[in-house]
Amino acid sequence: MATTDVQLRCNCGKFGAKLKNVSPKTGSRVQCHCKDCQAGAHVLGAQDQLLPRGGSDLFQTIPANLEITEGAEHLACFRLSPKGLMRWYASCCNTPMFNTLGHNKLAFVGVLVPVMQGSGIEKVIGKTIAVAHTKDAPIGAKSLKEFGFNRAGFNILARHFGALMRGQSKENPLFDETGSPVVVPRVLSKEERRAATP
Ligand SMILES: [Zn+2]
Ligand SMILES: [Zn+2]
């Protein structure tokens, strides 16, 4: 199976990473329109990264495929609530980069597609297999069809168990060997969260 390494870069170029083994089989392209993902972009002033109807364009894969190559000191993280997703970003220019859970027990990372560099990314990562939470999408001209939510969830579990079998499930540049995140996430106050939520 042909896979490709894809460079990831923040808007200003100080933070860089590499996503290895990219193919439509090693990850799933998913569009999430939930209010939290929209709020996550608003917190960083990164609405320009969103799809026309407010969706986040993500490639979900296993963290063992991720390698930070430049500017690790710019890596930062916030959560919309104490138990919310960890939203990792490059603090040099507030570019959203990755989403993870608050722990590394599930081998899961969502990489924001807009930070992927190079031409032909669409081909490399494959078709969108799920469009989720469309009821939260702001009204707009482009119609949205909801599909694939269960399939995306199934793929996350299948990739996790694959990584577990290969002894790769804890390979993760965003968490240390004790399972703690490599940077302490900032948890938004309720007021901040409310202000950012559409
Ligand atoms: Zn930057
Ligand atoms: Zn979402």
mmCIF file of C-alpha atoms and ligand atoms in Angstrom:
data_model
loop_
_atom_site.group_PDB
_atom_site.id
_atom_site.type_symbol
_atom_site.label_atom_id
_atom_site.label_comp_id
_atom_site.label_asym_id
_atom_site.label_seq_id
_atom_site.Cartn_x
_atom_site.Cartn_y
_atom_site.Cartn_z
ATOM 1 C CA MET A 1 0.000 0.000 0.000
ATOM 2 C CA ALA A 2 1.462 3.335 -1.032
ATOM 3 C CA THR A 3 1.705 5.864 1.754
ATOM 4 C CA THR A 4 3.194 9.352 1.822
ATOM 5 C CA ASP A 5 4.796 11.624 4.396
ATOM 6 C CA VAL A 6 3.030 14.975 4.601
ATOM 7 C CA GLN A 7 4.587 18.139 6.010
ATOM 8 C CA LEU A 8 2.467 20.121 8.466
ATOM 9 C CA ARG A 9 3.178 23.791 9.001
ATOM 10 C CA CYS A 10 1.668 26.678 10.963
ATOM 11 C CA ASN A 11 0.758 29.886 9.127
ATOM 12 C CA CYS A 12 4.007 31.698 10.015
ATOM 13 C CA GLY A 13 6.232 28.672 9.445
ATOM 14 C CA LYS A 14 7.955 28.542 12.861
ATOM 15 C CA PHE A 15 6.210 25.325 13.908
ATOM 16 C CA GLY A 16 6.515 22.261 11.708
ATOM 17 C CA ALA A 17 5.652 18.586 11.935
ATOM 18 C CA LYS A 18 5.585 15.532 9.763
ATOM 19 C CA LEU A 19 2.689 13.129 9.370
ATOM 20 C CA LYS A 20 4.002 9.761 8.238
ATOM 21 C CA ASN A 21 2.256 6.881 6.459
ATOM 22 C CA VAL A 22 -0.569 9.004 5.122
ATOM 23 C CA SER A 23 -3.113 7.284 2.921
ATOM 24 C CA PRO A 24 -6.904 6.808 2.838
ATOM 25 C CA LYS A 25 -6.268 3.466 4.622
ATOM 26 C CA THR A 26 -4.178 4.856 7.504
ATOM 27 C CA GLY A 27 -6.603 7.610 8.404
ATOM 28 C CA SER A 28 -10.037 9.086 7.774
ATOM 29 C CA ARG A 29 -10.897 12.495 6.443
ATOM 30 C CA VAL A 30 -13.819 13.835 8.453
ATOM 31 C CA GLN A 31 -15.653 17.153 8.566
ATOM 32 C CA CYS A 32 -16.992 18.187 11.963
ATOM 33 C CA HIS A 33 -19.466 21.057 12.226
ATOM 34 C CA CYS A 34 -20.033 20.855 15.984
ATOM 35 C CA LYS A 35 -20.221 24.071 17.995
ATOM 36 C CA ASP A 36 -17.106 23.141 19.977
ATOM 37 C CA CYS A 37 -14.952 22.843 16.871
ATOM 38 C CA GLN A 38 -16.312 26.171 15.634
ATOM 39 C CA ALA A 39 -15.630 27.725 19.052
ATOM 40 C CA GLY A 40 -12.118 26.242 19.004
ATOM 41 C CA ALA A 41 -11.363 28.111 15.784
ATOM 42 C CA HIS A 42 -12.877 31.339 17.141
ATOM 43 C CA VAL A 43 -10.725 31.214 20.285
ATOM 44 C CA LEU A 44 -7.619 31.382 18.090
ATOM 45 C CA GLY A 45 -9.076 33.805 15.539
ATOM 46 C CA ALA A 46 -8.679 31.027 12.984
ATOM 47 C CA GLN A 47 -12.133 31.118 11.386
ATOM 48 C CA ASP A 48 -10.435 31.296 7.983
ATOM 49 C CA GLN A 49 -9.425 27.663 8.535
ATOM 50 C CA LEU A 50 -13.077 26.575 8.626
ATOM 51 C CA LEU A 51 -15.044 25.162 5.715
ATOM 52 C CA PRO A 52 -17.736 27.383 4.112
ATOM 53 C CA ARG A 53 -20.419 26.132 6.549
ATOM 54 C CA GLY A 54 -18.218 26.371 9.647
ATOM 55 C CA GLY A 55 -16.876 22.814 9.562
ATOM 56 C CA SER A 56 -13.444 21.662 10.625
ATOM 57 C CA ASP A 57 -11.650 19.582 8.005
ATOM 58 C CA LEU A 58 -9.759 16.797 9.819
ATOM 59 C CA PHE A 59 -7.637 13.789 9.016
ATOM 60 C CA GLN A 60 -7.954 11.275 11.860
ATOM 61 C CA THR A 61 -5.074 8.868 12.351
ATOM 62 C CA ILE A 62 -2.808 7.417 15.063
ATOM 63 C CA PRO A 63 -0.343 9.641 16.967
ATOM 64 C CA ALA A 64 2.556 7.258 16.175
ATOM 65 C CA ASN A 65 2.431 8.755 12.673
ATOM 66 C CA LEU A 66 3.068 12.255 14.014
ATOM 67 C CA GLU A 67 6.511 13.751 14.516
ATOM 68 C CA ILE A 68 7.254 17.321 15.564
ATOM 69 C CA THR A 69 10.154 18.603 13.481
ATOM 70 C CA GLU A 70 10.459 22.340 14.159
ATOM 71 C CA GLY A 71 9.560 24.906 16.787
ATOM 72 C CA ALA A 72 8.359 22.521 19.521
ATOM 73 C CA GLU A 73 8.595 25.460 21.944
ATOM 74 C CA HIS A 74 5.598 27.012 20.132
ATOM 75 C CA LEU A 75 3.343 24.013 20.775
ATOM 76 C CA ALA A 76 0.427 24.976 23.011
ATOM 77 C CA CYS A 77 -2.936 23.548 23.927
ATOM 78 C CA PHE A 78 -6.317 24.596 25.257
ATOM 79 C CA ARG A 79 -9.583 22.949 26.240
ATOM 80 C CA LEU A 80 -13.019 24.527 26.028
ATOM 81 C CA SER A 81 -13.935 22.829 29.321
ATOM 82 C CA PRO A 82 -12.081 20.705 31.905
ATOM 83 C CA LYS A 83 -13.013 17.477 30.077
ATOM 84 C CA GLY A 84 -13.110 18.880 26.549
ATOM 85 C CA LEU A 85 -10.938 17.785 23.655
ATOM 86 C CA MET A 86 -7.336 18.964 23.775
ATOM 87 C CA ARG A 87 -6.970 21.486 20.988
ATOM 88 C CA TRP A 88 -3.292 21.778 20.083
ATOM 89 C CA TYR A 89 -2.054 24.834 18.235
ATOM 90 C CA ALA A 90 1.071 26.720 17.237
ATOM 91 C CA SER A 91 1.262 29.693 19.611
ATOM 92 C CA CYS A 92 3.603 31.652 17.294
ATOM 93 C CA CYS A 93 0.644 32.531 15.041
ATOM 94 C CA ASN A 94 -2.370 30.782 16.675
ATOM 95 C CA THR A 95 -2.759 28.126 13.995
ATOM 96 C CA PRO A 96 -4.916 25.138 15.079
ATOM 97 C CA MET A 97 -2.863 21.977 14.395
ATOM 98 C CA PHE A 98 -4.220 18.824 16.122
ATOM 99 C CA ASN A 99 -7.050 17.564 18.335
ATOM 100 C CA THR A 100 -6.683 14.749 20.867
ATOM 101 C CA LEU A 101 -8.508 13.384 23.869
ATOM 102 C CA GLY A 102 -7.271 14.437 27.300
ATOM 103 C CA HIS A 103 -5.274 11.205 27.658
ATOM 104 C CA ASN A 104 -3.288 8.824 25.466
ATOM 105 C CA LYS A 105 -5.240 5.631 26.214
ATOM 106 C CA LEU A 106 -6.853 5.747 22.781
ATOM 107 C CA ALA A 107 -4.376 6.076 19.896
ATOM 108 C CA PHE A 108 -6.166 8.998 18.265
ATOM 109 C CA VAL A 109 -5.221 12.318 16.740
ATOM 110 C CA GLY A 110 -7.171 14.577 14.400
ATOM 111 C CA VAL A 111 -4.877 16.667 12.192
ATOM 112 C CA LEU A 112 -6.342 19.861 10.729
ATOM 113 C CA VAL A 113 -6.233 19.449 6.947
ATOM 114 C CA PRO A 114 -5.502 23.167 6.235
ATOM 115 C CA VAL A 115 -2.006 22.812 7.819
ATOM 116 C CA MET A 116 -1.064 20.036 5.385
ATOM 117 C CA GLN A 117 1.484 21.244 2.846
ATOM 118 C CA GLY A 118 2.034 20.227 -0.733
ATOM 119 C CA SER A 119 -0.076 19.790 -3.805
ATOM 120 C CA GLY A 120 -2.434 16.900 -4.298
ATOM 121 C CA ILE A 121 -3.264 16.523 -0.588
ATOM 122 C CA GLU A 122 -6.848 15.620 -1.511
ATOM 123 C CA LYS A 123 -5.613 12.519 -3.295
ATOM 124 C CA VAL A 124 -3.165 11.558 -0.543
ATOM 125 C CA ILE A 125 -5.698 11.669 2.308
ATOM 126 C CA GLY A 126 -8.663 10.387 0.310
ATOM 127 C CA LYS A 127 -12.324 11.315 0.203
ATOM 128 C CA THR A 128 -14.258 12.678 3.157
ATOM 129 C CA ILE A 129 -15.843 9.625 4.794
ATOM 130 C CA ALA A 130 -17.973 11.487 7.319
ATOM 131 C CA VAL A 131 -19.716 14.841 7.675
ATOM 132 C CA ALA A 132 -20.858 15.253 11.261
ATOM 133 C CA HIS A 133 -22.940 17.563 13.475
ATOM 134 C CA THR A 134 -24.425 19.435 10.518
ATOM 135 C CA LYS A 135 -27.301 20.657 12.715
ATOM 136 C CA ASP A 136 -24.765 22.996 14.347
ATOM 137 C CA ALA A 137 -23.639 24.452 11.011
ATOM 138 C CA PRO A 138 -24.581 28.086 10.464
ATOM 139 C CA ILE A 139 -27.158 28.702 7.752
ATOM 140 C CA GLY A 140 -25.500 29.015 4.369
ATOM 141 C CA ALA A 141 -25.982 28.455 0.691
ATOM 142 C CA LYS A 142 -23.949 25.252 0.501
ATOM 143 C CA SER A 143 -26.174 22.331 1.470
ATOM 144 C CA LEU A 144 -24.773 19.750 3.869
ATOM 145 C CA LYS A 145 -25.624 16.084 4.120
ATOM 146 C CA GLU A 146 -24.893 14.255 7.370
ATOM 147 C CA PHE A 147 -23.206 10.862 6.934
ATOM 148 C CA GLY A 148 -20.530 8.487 8.127
ATOM 149 C CA PHE A 149 -20.421 9.313 11.859
ATOM 150 C CA ASN A 150 -20.500 5.635 12.936
ATOM 151 C CA ARG A 151 -17.990 4.631 10.313
ATOM 152 C CA ALA A 152 -15.538 7.302 11.485
ATOM 153 C CA GLY A 153 -15.922 6.057 15.067
ATOM 154 C CA PHE A 154 -15.407 2.468 14.005
ATOM 155 C CA ASN A 155 -12.255 3.440 12.081
ATOM 156 C CA ILE A 156 -10.843 5.198 15.166
ATOM 157 C CA LEU A 157 -11.247 2.001 17.207
ATOM 158 C CA ALA A 158 -9.892 -0.215 14.417
ATOM 159 C CA ARG A 159 -6.767 1.963 14.089
ATOM 160 C CA HIS A 160 -6.325 1.975 17.872
ATOM 161 C CA PHE A 161 -6.415 -1.823 18.058
ATOM 162 C CA GLY A 162 -4.073 -2.071 15.079
ATOM 163 C CA ALA A 163 -1.607 0.226 16.857
ATOM 164 C CA LEU A 164 -2.022 -1.796 20.060
ATOM 165 C CA MET A 165 -1.181 -5.051 18.238
ATOM 166 C CA ARG A 166 1.919 -3.456 16.736
ATOM 167 C CA GLY A 167 3.002 -2.070 20.118
ATOM 168 C CA GLN A 168 2.559 1.473 18.769
ATOM 169 C CA SER A 169 -0.446 2.638 20.749
ATOM 170 C CA LYS A 170 1.590 4.773 23.192
ATOM 171 C CA GLU A 171 3.920 6.297 20.570
ATOM 172 C CA ASN A 172 2.749 9.864 20.775
ATOM 173 C CA PRO A 173 4.750 13.115 20.572
ATOM 174 C CA LEU A 174 1.985 14.987 22.436
ATOM 175 C CA PHE A 175 2.070 12.891 25.632
ATOM 176 C CA ASP A 176 5.030 11.744 27.726
ATOM 177 C CA GLU A 177 5.630 8.195 28.972
ATOM 178 C CA THR A 178 3.582 8.857 32.122
ATOM 179 C CA GLY A 179 0.594 9.761 29.939
ATOM 180 C CA SER A 180 0.726 13.497 30.696
ATOM 181 C CA PRO A 181 0.430 16.022 27.876
ATOM 182 C CA VAL A 182 3.797 17.578 26.930
ATOM 183 C CA VAL A 183 2.371 21.048 27.553
ATOM 184 C CA VAL A 184 -0.168 21.994 30.203
ATOM 185 C CA PRO A 185 -3.459 22.833 28.493
ATOM 186 C CA ARG A 186 -5.176 26.081 29.311
ATOM 187 C CA VAL A 187 -8.814 25.482 30.276
ATOM 188 C CA LEU A 188 -11.128 28.244 29.128
ATOM 189 C CA SER A 189 -13.402 29.911 31.649
ATOM 190 C CA LYS A 190 -17.145 29.501 31.114
ATOM 191 C CA GLU A 191 -17.300 33.130 29.995
ATOM 192 C CA GLU A 192 -14.524 32.668 27.435
ATOM 193 C CA ARG A 193 -16.200 29.544 26.119
ATOM 194 C CA ARG A 194 -19.565 31.252 25.859
ATOM 195 C CA ALA A 195 -18.038 34.214 24.043
ATOM 196 C CA ALA A 196 -16.381 31.944 21.469
ATOM 197 C CA THR A 197 -19.358 29.651 20.853
ATOM 198 C CA PRO A 198 -21.513 30.586 17.851
HETATM 199 ZN ZN ZN B 1 3.433 29.969 13.539
HETATM 200 ZN ZN ZN B 2 -16.355 18.950 16.371
#
